[in-house]
Short mmCIF file of C-alpha atoms in Angstrom, two decimals:
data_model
loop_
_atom_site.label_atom_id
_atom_site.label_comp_id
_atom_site.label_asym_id
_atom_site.label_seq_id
_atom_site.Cartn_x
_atom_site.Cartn_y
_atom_site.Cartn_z
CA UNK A 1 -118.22 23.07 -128.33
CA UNK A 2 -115.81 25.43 -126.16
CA UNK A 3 -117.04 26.08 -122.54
CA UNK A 4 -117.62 29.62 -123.71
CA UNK A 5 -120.41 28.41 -126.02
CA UNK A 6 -121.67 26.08 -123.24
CA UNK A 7 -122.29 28.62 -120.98
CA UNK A 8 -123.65 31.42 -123.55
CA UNK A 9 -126.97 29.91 -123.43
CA UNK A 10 -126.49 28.70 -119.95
CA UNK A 11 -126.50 32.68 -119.76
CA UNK A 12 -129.76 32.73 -122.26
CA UNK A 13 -127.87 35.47 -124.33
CA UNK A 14 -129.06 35.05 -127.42
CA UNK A 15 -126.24 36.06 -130.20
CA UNK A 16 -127.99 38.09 -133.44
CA UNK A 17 -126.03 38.45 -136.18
CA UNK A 18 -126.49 41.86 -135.52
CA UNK A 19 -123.95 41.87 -132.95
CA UNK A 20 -121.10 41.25 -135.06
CA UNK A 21 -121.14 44.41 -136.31
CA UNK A 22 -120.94 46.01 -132.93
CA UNK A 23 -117.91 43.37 -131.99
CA UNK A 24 -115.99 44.72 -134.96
CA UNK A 25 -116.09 48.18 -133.67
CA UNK A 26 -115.08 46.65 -130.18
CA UNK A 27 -112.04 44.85 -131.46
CA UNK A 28 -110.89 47.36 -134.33
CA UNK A 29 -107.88 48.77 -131.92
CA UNK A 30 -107.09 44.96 -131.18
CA UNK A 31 -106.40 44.03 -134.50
CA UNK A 32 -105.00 47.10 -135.89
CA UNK A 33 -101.73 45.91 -134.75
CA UNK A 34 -101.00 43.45 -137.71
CA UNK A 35 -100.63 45.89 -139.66
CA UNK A 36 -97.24 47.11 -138.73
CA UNK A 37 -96.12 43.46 -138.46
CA UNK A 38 -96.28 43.03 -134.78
CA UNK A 39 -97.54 39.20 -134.21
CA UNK A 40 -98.38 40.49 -130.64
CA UNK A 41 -102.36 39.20 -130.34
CA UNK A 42 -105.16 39.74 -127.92
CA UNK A 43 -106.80 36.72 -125.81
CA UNK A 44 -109.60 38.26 -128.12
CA UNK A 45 -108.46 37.08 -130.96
CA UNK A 46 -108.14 33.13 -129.63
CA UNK A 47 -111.67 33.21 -128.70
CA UNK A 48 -114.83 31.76 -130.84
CA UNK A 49 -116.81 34.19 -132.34
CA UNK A 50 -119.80 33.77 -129.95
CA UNK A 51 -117.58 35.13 -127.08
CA UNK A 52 -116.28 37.74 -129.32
CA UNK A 53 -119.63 39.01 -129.65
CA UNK A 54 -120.69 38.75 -126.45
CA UNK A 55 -117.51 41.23 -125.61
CA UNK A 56 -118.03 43.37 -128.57
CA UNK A 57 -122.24 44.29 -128.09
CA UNK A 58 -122.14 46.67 -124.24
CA UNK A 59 -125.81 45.25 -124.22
CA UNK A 60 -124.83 41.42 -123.66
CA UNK A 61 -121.16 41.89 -122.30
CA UNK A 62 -121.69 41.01 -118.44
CA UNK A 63 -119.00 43.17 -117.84
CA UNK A 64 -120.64 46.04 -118.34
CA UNK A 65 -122.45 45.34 -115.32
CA UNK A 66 -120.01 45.77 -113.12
CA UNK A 67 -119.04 49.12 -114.57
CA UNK A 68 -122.38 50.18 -113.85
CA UNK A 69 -122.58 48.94 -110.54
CA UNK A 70 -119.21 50.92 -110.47
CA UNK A 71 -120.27 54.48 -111.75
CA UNK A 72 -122.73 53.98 -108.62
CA UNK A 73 -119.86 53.96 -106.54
CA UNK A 74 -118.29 56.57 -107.96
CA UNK A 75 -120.69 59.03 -107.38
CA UNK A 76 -121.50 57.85 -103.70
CA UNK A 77 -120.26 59.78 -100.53
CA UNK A 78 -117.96 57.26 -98.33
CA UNK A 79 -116.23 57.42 -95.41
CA UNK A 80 -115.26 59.63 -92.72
CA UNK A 81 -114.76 62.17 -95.50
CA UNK A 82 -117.88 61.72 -96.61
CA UNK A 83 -116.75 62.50 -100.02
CA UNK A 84 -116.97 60.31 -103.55
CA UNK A 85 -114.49 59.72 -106.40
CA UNK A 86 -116.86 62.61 -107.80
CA UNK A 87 -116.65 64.87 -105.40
CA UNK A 88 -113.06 65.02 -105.94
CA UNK A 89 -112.09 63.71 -110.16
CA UNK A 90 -115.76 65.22 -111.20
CA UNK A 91 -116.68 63.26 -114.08
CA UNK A 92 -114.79 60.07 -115.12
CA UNK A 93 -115.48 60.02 -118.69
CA UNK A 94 -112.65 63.07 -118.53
CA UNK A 95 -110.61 62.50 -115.10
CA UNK A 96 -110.27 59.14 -115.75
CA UNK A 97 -109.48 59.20 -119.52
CA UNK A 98 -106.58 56.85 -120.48
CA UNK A 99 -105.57 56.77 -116.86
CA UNK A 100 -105.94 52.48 -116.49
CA UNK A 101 -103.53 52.48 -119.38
CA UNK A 102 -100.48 53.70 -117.39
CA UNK A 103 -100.99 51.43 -114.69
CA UNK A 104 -99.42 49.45 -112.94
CA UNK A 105 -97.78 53.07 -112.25
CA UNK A 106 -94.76 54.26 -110.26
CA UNK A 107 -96.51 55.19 -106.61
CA UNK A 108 -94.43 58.08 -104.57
CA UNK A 109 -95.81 57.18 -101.13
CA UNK A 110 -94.09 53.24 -101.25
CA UNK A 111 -91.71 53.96 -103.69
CA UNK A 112 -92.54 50.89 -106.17
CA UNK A 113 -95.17 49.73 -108.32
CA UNK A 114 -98.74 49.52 -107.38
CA UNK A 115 -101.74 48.50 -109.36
CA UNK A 116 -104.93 50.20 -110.58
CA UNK A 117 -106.94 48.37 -108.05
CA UNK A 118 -104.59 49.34 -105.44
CA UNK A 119 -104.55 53.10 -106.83
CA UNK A 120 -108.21 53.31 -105.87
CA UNK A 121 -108.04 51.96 -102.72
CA UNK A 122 -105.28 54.19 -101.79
CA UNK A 123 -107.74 57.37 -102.30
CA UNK A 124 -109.72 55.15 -100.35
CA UNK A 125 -107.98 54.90 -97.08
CA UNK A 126 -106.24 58.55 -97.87
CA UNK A 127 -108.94 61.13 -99.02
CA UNK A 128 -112.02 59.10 -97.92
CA UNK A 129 -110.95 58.11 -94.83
CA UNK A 130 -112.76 54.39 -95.65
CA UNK A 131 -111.54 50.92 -95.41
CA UNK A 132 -110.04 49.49 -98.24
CA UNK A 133 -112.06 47.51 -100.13
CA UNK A 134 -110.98 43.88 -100.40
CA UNK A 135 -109.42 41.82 -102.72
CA UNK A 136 -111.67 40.26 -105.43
CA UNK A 137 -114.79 41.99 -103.80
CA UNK A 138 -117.54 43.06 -106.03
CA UNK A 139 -116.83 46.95 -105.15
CA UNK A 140 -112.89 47.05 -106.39
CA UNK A 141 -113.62 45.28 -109.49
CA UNK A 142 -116.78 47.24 -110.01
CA UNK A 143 -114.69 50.18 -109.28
CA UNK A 144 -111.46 49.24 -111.64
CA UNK A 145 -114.26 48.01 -114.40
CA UNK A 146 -115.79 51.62 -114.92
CA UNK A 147 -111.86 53.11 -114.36
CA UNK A 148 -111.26 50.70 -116.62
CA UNK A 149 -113.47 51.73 -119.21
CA UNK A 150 -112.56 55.34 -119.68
CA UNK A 151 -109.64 54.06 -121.69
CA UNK A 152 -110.79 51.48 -123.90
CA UNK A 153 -109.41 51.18 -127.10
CA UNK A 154 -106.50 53.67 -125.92
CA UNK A 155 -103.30 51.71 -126.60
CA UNK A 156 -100.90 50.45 -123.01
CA UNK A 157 -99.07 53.01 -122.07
CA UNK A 158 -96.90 50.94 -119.43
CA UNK A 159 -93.14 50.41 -119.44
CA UNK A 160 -91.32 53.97 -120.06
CA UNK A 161 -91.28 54.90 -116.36
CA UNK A 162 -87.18 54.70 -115.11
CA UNK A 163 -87.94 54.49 -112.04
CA UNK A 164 -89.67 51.23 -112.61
CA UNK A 165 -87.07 49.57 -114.09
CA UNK A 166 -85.78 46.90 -111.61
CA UNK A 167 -89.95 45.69 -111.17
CA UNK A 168 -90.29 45.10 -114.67
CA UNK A 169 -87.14 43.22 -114.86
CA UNK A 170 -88.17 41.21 -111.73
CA UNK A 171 -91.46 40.82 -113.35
CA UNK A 172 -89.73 39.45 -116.50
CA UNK A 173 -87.38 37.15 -114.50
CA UNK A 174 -90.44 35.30 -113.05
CA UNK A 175 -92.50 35.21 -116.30
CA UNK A 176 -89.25 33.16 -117.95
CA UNK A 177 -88.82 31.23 -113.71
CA UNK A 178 -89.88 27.62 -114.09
CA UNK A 179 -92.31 26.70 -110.91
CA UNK A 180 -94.80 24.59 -109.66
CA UNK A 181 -94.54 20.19 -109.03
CA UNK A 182 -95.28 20.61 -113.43
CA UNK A 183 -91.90 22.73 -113.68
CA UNK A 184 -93.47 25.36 -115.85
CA UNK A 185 -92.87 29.24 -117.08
CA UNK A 186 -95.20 31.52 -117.68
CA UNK A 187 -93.17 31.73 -121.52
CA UNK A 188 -93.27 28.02 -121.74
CA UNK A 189 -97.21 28.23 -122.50
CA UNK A 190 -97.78 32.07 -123.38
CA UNK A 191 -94.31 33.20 -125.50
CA UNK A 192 -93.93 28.82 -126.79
CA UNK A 193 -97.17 27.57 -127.62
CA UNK A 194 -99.42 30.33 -127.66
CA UNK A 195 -102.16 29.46 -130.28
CA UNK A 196 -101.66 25.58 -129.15
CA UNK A 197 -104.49 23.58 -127.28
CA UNK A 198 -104.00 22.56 -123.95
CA UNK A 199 -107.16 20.22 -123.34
CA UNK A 200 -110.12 22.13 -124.60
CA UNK A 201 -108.51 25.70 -124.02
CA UNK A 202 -106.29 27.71 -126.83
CA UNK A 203 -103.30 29.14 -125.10
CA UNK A 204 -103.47 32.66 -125.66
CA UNK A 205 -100.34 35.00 -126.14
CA UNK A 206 -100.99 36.41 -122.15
CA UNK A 207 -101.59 40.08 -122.88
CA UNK A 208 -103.90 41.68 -119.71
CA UNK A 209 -105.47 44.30 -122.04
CA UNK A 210 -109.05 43.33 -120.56
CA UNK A 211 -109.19 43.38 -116.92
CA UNK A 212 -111.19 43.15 -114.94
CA UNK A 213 -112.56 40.53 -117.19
CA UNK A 214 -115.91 38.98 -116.87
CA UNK A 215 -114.72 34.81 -117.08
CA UNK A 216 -117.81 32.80 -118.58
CA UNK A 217 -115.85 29.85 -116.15
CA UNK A 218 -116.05 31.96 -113.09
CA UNK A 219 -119.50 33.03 -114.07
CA UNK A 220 -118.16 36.69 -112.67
CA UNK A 221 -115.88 39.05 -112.91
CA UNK A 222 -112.16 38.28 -111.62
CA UNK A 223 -108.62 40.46 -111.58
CA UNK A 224 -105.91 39.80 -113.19
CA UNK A 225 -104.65 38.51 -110.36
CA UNK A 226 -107.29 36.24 -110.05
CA UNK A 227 -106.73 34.82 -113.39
CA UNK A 228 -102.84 34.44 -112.73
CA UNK A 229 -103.69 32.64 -109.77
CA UNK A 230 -105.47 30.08 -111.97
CA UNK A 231 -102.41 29.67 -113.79
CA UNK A 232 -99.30 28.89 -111.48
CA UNK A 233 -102.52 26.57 -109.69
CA UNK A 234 -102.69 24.78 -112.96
CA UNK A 235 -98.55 23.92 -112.81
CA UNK A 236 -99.13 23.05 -108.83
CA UNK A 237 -97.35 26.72 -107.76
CA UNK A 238 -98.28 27.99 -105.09
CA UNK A 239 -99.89 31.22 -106.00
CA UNK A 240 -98.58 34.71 -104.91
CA UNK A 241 -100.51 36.25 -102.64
CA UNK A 242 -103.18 39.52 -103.68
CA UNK A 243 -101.29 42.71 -103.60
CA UNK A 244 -97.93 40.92 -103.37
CA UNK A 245 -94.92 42.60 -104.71
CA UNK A 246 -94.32 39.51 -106.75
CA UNK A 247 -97.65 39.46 -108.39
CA UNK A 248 -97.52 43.31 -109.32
CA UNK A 249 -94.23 43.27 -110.91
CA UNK A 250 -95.49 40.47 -113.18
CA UNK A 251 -98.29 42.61 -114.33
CA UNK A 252 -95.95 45.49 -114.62
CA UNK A 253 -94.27 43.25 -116.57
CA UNK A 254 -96.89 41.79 -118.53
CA UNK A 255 -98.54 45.31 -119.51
CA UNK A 256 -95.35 46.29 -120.25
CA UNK A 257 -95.38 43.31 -122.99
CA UNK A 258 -98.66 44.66 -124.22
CA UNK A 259 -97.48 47.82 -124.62
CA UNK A 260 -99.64 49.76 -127.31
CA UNK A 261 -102.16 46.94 -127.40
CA UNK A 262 -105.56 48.65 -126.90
CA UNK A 263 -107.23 48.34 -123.59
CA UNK A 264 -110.16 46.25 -123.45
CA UNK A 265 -111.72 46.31 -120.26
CA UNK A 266 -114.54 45.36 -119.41
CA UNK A 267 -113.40 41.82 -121.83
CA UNK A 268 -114.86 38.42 -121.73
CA UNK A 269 -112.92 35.40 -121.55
CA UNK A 270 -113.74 31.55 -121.60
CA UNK B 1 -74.34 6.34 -119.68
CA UNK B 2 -75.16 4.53 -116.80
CA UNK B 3 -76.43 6.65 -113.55
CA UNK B 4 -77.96 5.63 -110.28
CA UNK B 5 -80.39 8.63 -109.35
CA UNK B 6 -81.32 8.53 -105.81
CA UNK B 7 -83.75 11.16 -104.20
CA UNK B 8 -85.28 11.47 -100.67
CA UNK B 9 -88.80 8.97 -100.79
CA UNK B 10 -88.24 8.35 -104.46
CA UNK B 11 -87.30 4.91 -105.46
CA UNK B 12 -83.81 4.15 -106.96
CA UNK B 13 -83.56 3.76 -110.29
CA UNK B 14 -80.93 3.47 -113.04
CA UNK B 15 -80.65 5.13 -116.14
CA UNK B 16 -78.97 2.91 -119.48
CA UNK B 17 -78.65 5.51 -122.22
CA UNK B 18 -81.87 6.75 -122.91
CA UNK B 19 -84.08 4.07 -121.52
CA UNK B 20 -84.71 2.77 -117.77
CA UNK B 21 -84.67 -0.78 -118.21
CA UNK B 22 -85.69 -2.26 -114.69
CA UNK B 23 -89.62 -1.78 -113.51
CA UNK B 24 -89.85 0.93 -110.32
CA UNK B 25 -91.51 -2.05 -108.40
CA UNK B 26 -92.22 -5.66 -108.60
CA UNK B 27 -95.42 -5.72 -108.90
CA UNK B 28 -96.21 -5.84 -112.92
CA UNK B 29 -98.12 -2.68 -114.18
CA UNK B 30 -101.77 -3.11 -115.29
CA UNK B 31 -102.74 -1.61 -118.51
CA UNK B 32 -106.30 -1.13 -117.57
CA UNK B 33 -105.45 1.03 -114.78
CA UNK B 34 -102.95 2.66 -116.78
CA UNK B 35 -105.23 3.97 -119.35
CA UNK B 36 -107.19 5.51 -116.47
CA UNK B 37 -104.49 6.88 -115.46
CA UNK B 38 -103.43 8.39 -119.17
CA UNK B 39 -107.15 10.00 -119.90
CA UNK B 40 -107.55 11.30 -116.19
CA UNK B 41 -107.15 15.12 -116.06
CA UNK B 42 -106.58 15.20 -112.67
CA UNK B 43 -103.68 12.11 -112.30
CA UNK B 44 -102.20 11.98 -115.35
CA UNK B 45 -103.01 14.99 -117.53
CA UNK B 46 -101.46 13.30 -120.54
CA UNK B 47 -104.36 14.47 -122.30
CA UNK B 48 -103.79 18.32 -121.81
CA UNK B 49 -100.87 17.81 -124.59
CA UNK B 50 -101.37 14.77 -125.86
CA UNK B 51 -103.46 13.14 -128.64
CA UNK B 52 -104.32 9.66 -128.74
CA UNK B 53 -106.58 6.29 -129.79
CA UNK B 54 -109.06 7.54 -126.89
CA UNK B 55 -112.25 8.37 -128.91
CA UNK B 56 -114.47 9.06 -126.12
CA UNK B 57 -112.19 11.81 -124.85
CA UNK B 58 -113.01 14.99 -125.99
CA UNK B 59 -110.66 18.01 -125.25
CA UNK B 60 -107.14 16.47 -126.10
CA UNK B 61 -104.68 18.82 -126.50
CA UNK B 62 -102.28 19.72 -129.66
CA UNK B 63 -98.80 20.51 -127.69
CA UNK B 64 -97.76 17.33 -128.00
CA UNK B 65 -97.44 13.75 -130.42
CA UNK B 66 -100.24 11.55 -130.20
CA UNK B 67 -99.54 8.35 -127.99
CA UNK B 68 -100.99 6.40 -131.09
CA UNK B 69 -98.34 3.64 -131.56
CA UNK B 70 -95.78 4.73 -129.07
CA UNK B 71 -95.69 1.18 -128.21
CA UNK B 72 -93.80 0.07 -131.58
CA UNK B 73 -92.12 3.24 -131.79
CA UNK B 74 -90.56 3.20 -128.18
CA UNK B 75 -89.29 -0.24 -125.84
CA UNK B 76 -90.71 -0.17 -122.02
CA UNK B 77 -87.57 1.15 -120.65
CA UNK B 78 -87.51 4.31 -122.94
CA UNK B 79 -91.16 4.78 -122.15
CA UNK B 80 -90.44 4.74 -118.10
CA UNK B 81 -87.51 6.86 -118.89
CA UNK B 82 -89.35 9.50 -120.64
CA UNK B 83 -92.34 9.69 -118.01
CA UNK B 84 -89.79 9.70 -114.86
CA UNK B 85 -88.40 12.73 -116.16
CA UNK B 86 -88.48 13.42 -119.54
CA UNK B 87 -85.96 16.39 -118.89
CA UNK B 88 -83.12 14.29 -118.15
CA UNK B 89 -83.27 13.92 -122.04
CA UNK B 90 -84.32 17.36 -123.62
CA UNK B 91 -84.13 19.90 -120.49
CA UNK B 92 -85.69 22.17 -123.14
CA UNK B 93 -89.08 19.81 -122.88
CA UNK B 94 -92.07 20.88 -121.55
CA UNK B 95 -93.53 17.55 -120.91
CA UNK B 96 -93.00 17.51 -117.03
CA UNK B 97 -91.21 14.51 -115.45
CA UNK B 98 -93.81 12.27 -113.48
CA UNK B 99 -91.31 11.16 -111.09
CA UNK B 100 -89.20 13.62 -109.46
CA UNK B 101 -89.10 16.00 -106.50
CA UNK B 102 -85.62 17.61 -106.61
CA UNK B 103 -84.96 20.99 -108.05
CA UNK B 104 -88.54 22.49 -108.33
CA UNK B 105 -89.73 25.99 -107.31
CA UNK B 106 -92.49 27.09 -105.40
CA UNK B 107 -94.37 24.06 -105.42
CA UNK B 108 -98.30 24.47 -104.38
CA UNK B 109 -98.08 22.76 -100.41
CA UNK B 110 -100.51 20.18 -101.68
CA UNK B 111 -97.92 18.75 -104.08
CA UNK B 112 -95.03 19.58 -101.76
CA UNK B 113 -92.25 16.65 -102.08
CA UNK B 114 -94.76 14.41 -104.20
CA UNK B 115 -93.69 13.09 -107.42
CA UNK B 116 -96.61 13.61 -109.97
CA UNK B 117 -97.66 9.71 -110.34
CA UNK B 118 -96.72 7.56 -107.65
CA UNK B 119 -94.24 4.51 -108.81
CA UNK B 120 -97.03 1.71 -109.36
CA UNK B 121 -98.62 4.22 -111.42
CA UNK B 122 -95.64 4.96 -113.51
CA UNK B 123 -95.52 0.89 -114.00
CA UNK B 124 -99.20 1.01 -115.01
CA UNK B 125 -98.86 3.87 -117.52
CA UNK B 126 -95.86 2.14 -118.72
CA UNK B 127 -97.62 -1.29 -119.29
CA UNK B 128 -100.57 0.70 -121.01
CA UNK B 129 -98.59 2.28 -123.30
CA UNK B 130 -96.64 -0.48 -124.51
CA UNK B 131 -100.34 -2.32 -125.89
CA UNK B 132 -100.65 1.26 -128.13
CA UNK B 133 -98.88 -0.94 -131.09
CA UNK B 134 -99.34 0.51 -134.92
#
């Protein structure tokens, strides 16, 4: 029995058959792909069919939570502005359509790359005069979730942008950089063995189509940054740090990978 | 070829083609701790990519051939060889070398300078293996 399995009825979500219908319609964009012969495949696709339906059915996926929690914040006045995403995007199911599947995107104030969650924050600090939220809190990812959403099952649009360039191929040159006391690339386990068991987990091909994700191991949701932390930890590297230049090229360069691969988010993942 | 690898808090050792004849220490390895050593996922991780005669271990990984009978397949010193660093002989590997330090990248502080298993564990996982006989 996978973890995920373990901790659906930890969760007491009970899986009808019912739901599998529902998952189908959830994954059609993520397996449409075949079809053109591109071997590229989801982390939905390496999970059990449980977990599949627990991201496929909006009434059990935990995710969708969080992108409640985050419509609340989108319509609530902050700052010294005392404005909300609302006051200024209106309503998200149109602003906010297919945006998340651009980003990382090309940022004019800093001149680089910067990150969805960053993105938000940045309107933060700028046109509600607030603090940035912080890393990993419950606000950015509820925030990025319901962002998030508005372009699910719209395929990655990440990687034509010139002027980000160099930061994908920095992003490249660190997924192929061995590191950590294991000696280990990103490409050893995602582009080498993907589909391969290491211990009780299926190595999955790497594609961030779903974030935020809602991790049954986490029992929350988590960034993608959160999750890559997990993995240089698990070769003894010593992680990047959140909203480091390092970490945002490699998700520039891993969306770039996944380019045309259907956004996801809010997925679930063992 | 014959090479005498030295590295800083590492123990000496020589390479003999594609074996490491002499023992790291004195001391003869114990089996019984070795096996400990072989199904713990925190020491030894063999287990993440390995298969093996270890029934009550659920979760073994596929990346890798099972240990099952590497004892008759394999002599001591090409054992030790290929868990001191198992990239001296395919660089292309992915089965990490146990006992090096030198040439790593970004290495978490809590490993920093460490070699995965410690020398008397190398002996023990060495003497374990060698009882897996076909």
């Amino acid at each position: 029995m996978s973890a995920g399995s373990r901790r659906l009825s930890f969760l007491g979500v009970g899986v009808a058959p019912v739901l599998i219908v529902s998952a189908l319609v959830g994954s059609a964009a993520v397996g449409l792909a075949d079809a053109d012969g591109d071997s590229r495949r989801s982390g939905f696709d390496f999970m059990g069919p449980q977990t599949q339906a627990m991201q496929g059915d909006d009434t059990s996926n935990p995710g969708m939570l969080a992108v409640l929690e985050g419509e609340d914040i989108w319509n609530r006045k902050a700052g010294a502005a005392d404005k909300s995403c609302a006051d200024c995007h209106g309503d998200a199911a149109r602003s906010m359509h297919g945006v998340a599947a651009h980003y990382p995107a090309f940022d004019t104030g800093t001149g680089g790359p910067i990150n969805l969650d960053q993105r938000i924050n940045t309107c933060r600090e700028k046109n509600q005069e607030a603090e940035p939220f912080p890393w990993e809190s419950a606000e950015i990812l509820a925030l990025s979730a319901y962002v998030g959403l508005q372009s699910r099952g719209m395929p990655v649009q990440v990687g034509d942008d010139a002027r980000l360039a160099g930061a994908i191929k920095a992003g490249d040159e660190a997924f192929h950089r061995k590191q950590g006391q294991l000696d280990f690339s990103c490409a050893d386990c995602h582009d080498a063995n993907w589909d391969r068991k290491l211990g009780g987990s299926v190595i999955p091909q790497g594609h961030a189509t779903g974030y935020p994700i809602y991790r049954l191991e986490w029992q929350s949701m988590g960034s993608l940054q959160r999750r890559l932390r997990n993995c240089m930890a698990g070769v003894r590297a010593e992680p990047y740090s959140y909203g480091s230049p390092e970490f945002v090229e490699l998700e520039l360069y891993l969306m770039s990978r996944s380019r045309g691969m259907a956004v996801e988010t809010p997925a679930v993942r063992p | 070829m014959i090479g005498v690898v030295l590295a800083l808090a590492l123990l000496p050792y020589t390479v003999v083609g594609d074996a490491v004849p002499a023992p790291l220490v004195e001391a003869p390895g114990d089996p019984a701790r070795g096996r400990a050593v072989v199904t713990s996922r925190q020491r030894g991780l063999c287990l993440l990519c390995h298969t093996g005669p270890f029934p009550e271990e659920r979760f073994q990984g596929d990346l890798a051939p099972s240990l099952a009978g590497v004892g008759s397949r394999l002599s001591e010193g090409q054992i030790r060889l290929r868990l001191i660093d198992s990239r001296r002989l395919d660089p292309g590997s992915i089965m990490p070398s146990y006992y090096r330090t030198d040439g790593l990248e970004r290495v978490g502080a809590a490993w920093r300078d460490k070699p995965v298993l410690s020398a008397e564990e190398i002996e023990d996982v060495v003497a374990f293996l060698a009882t897996l006989r076909d």
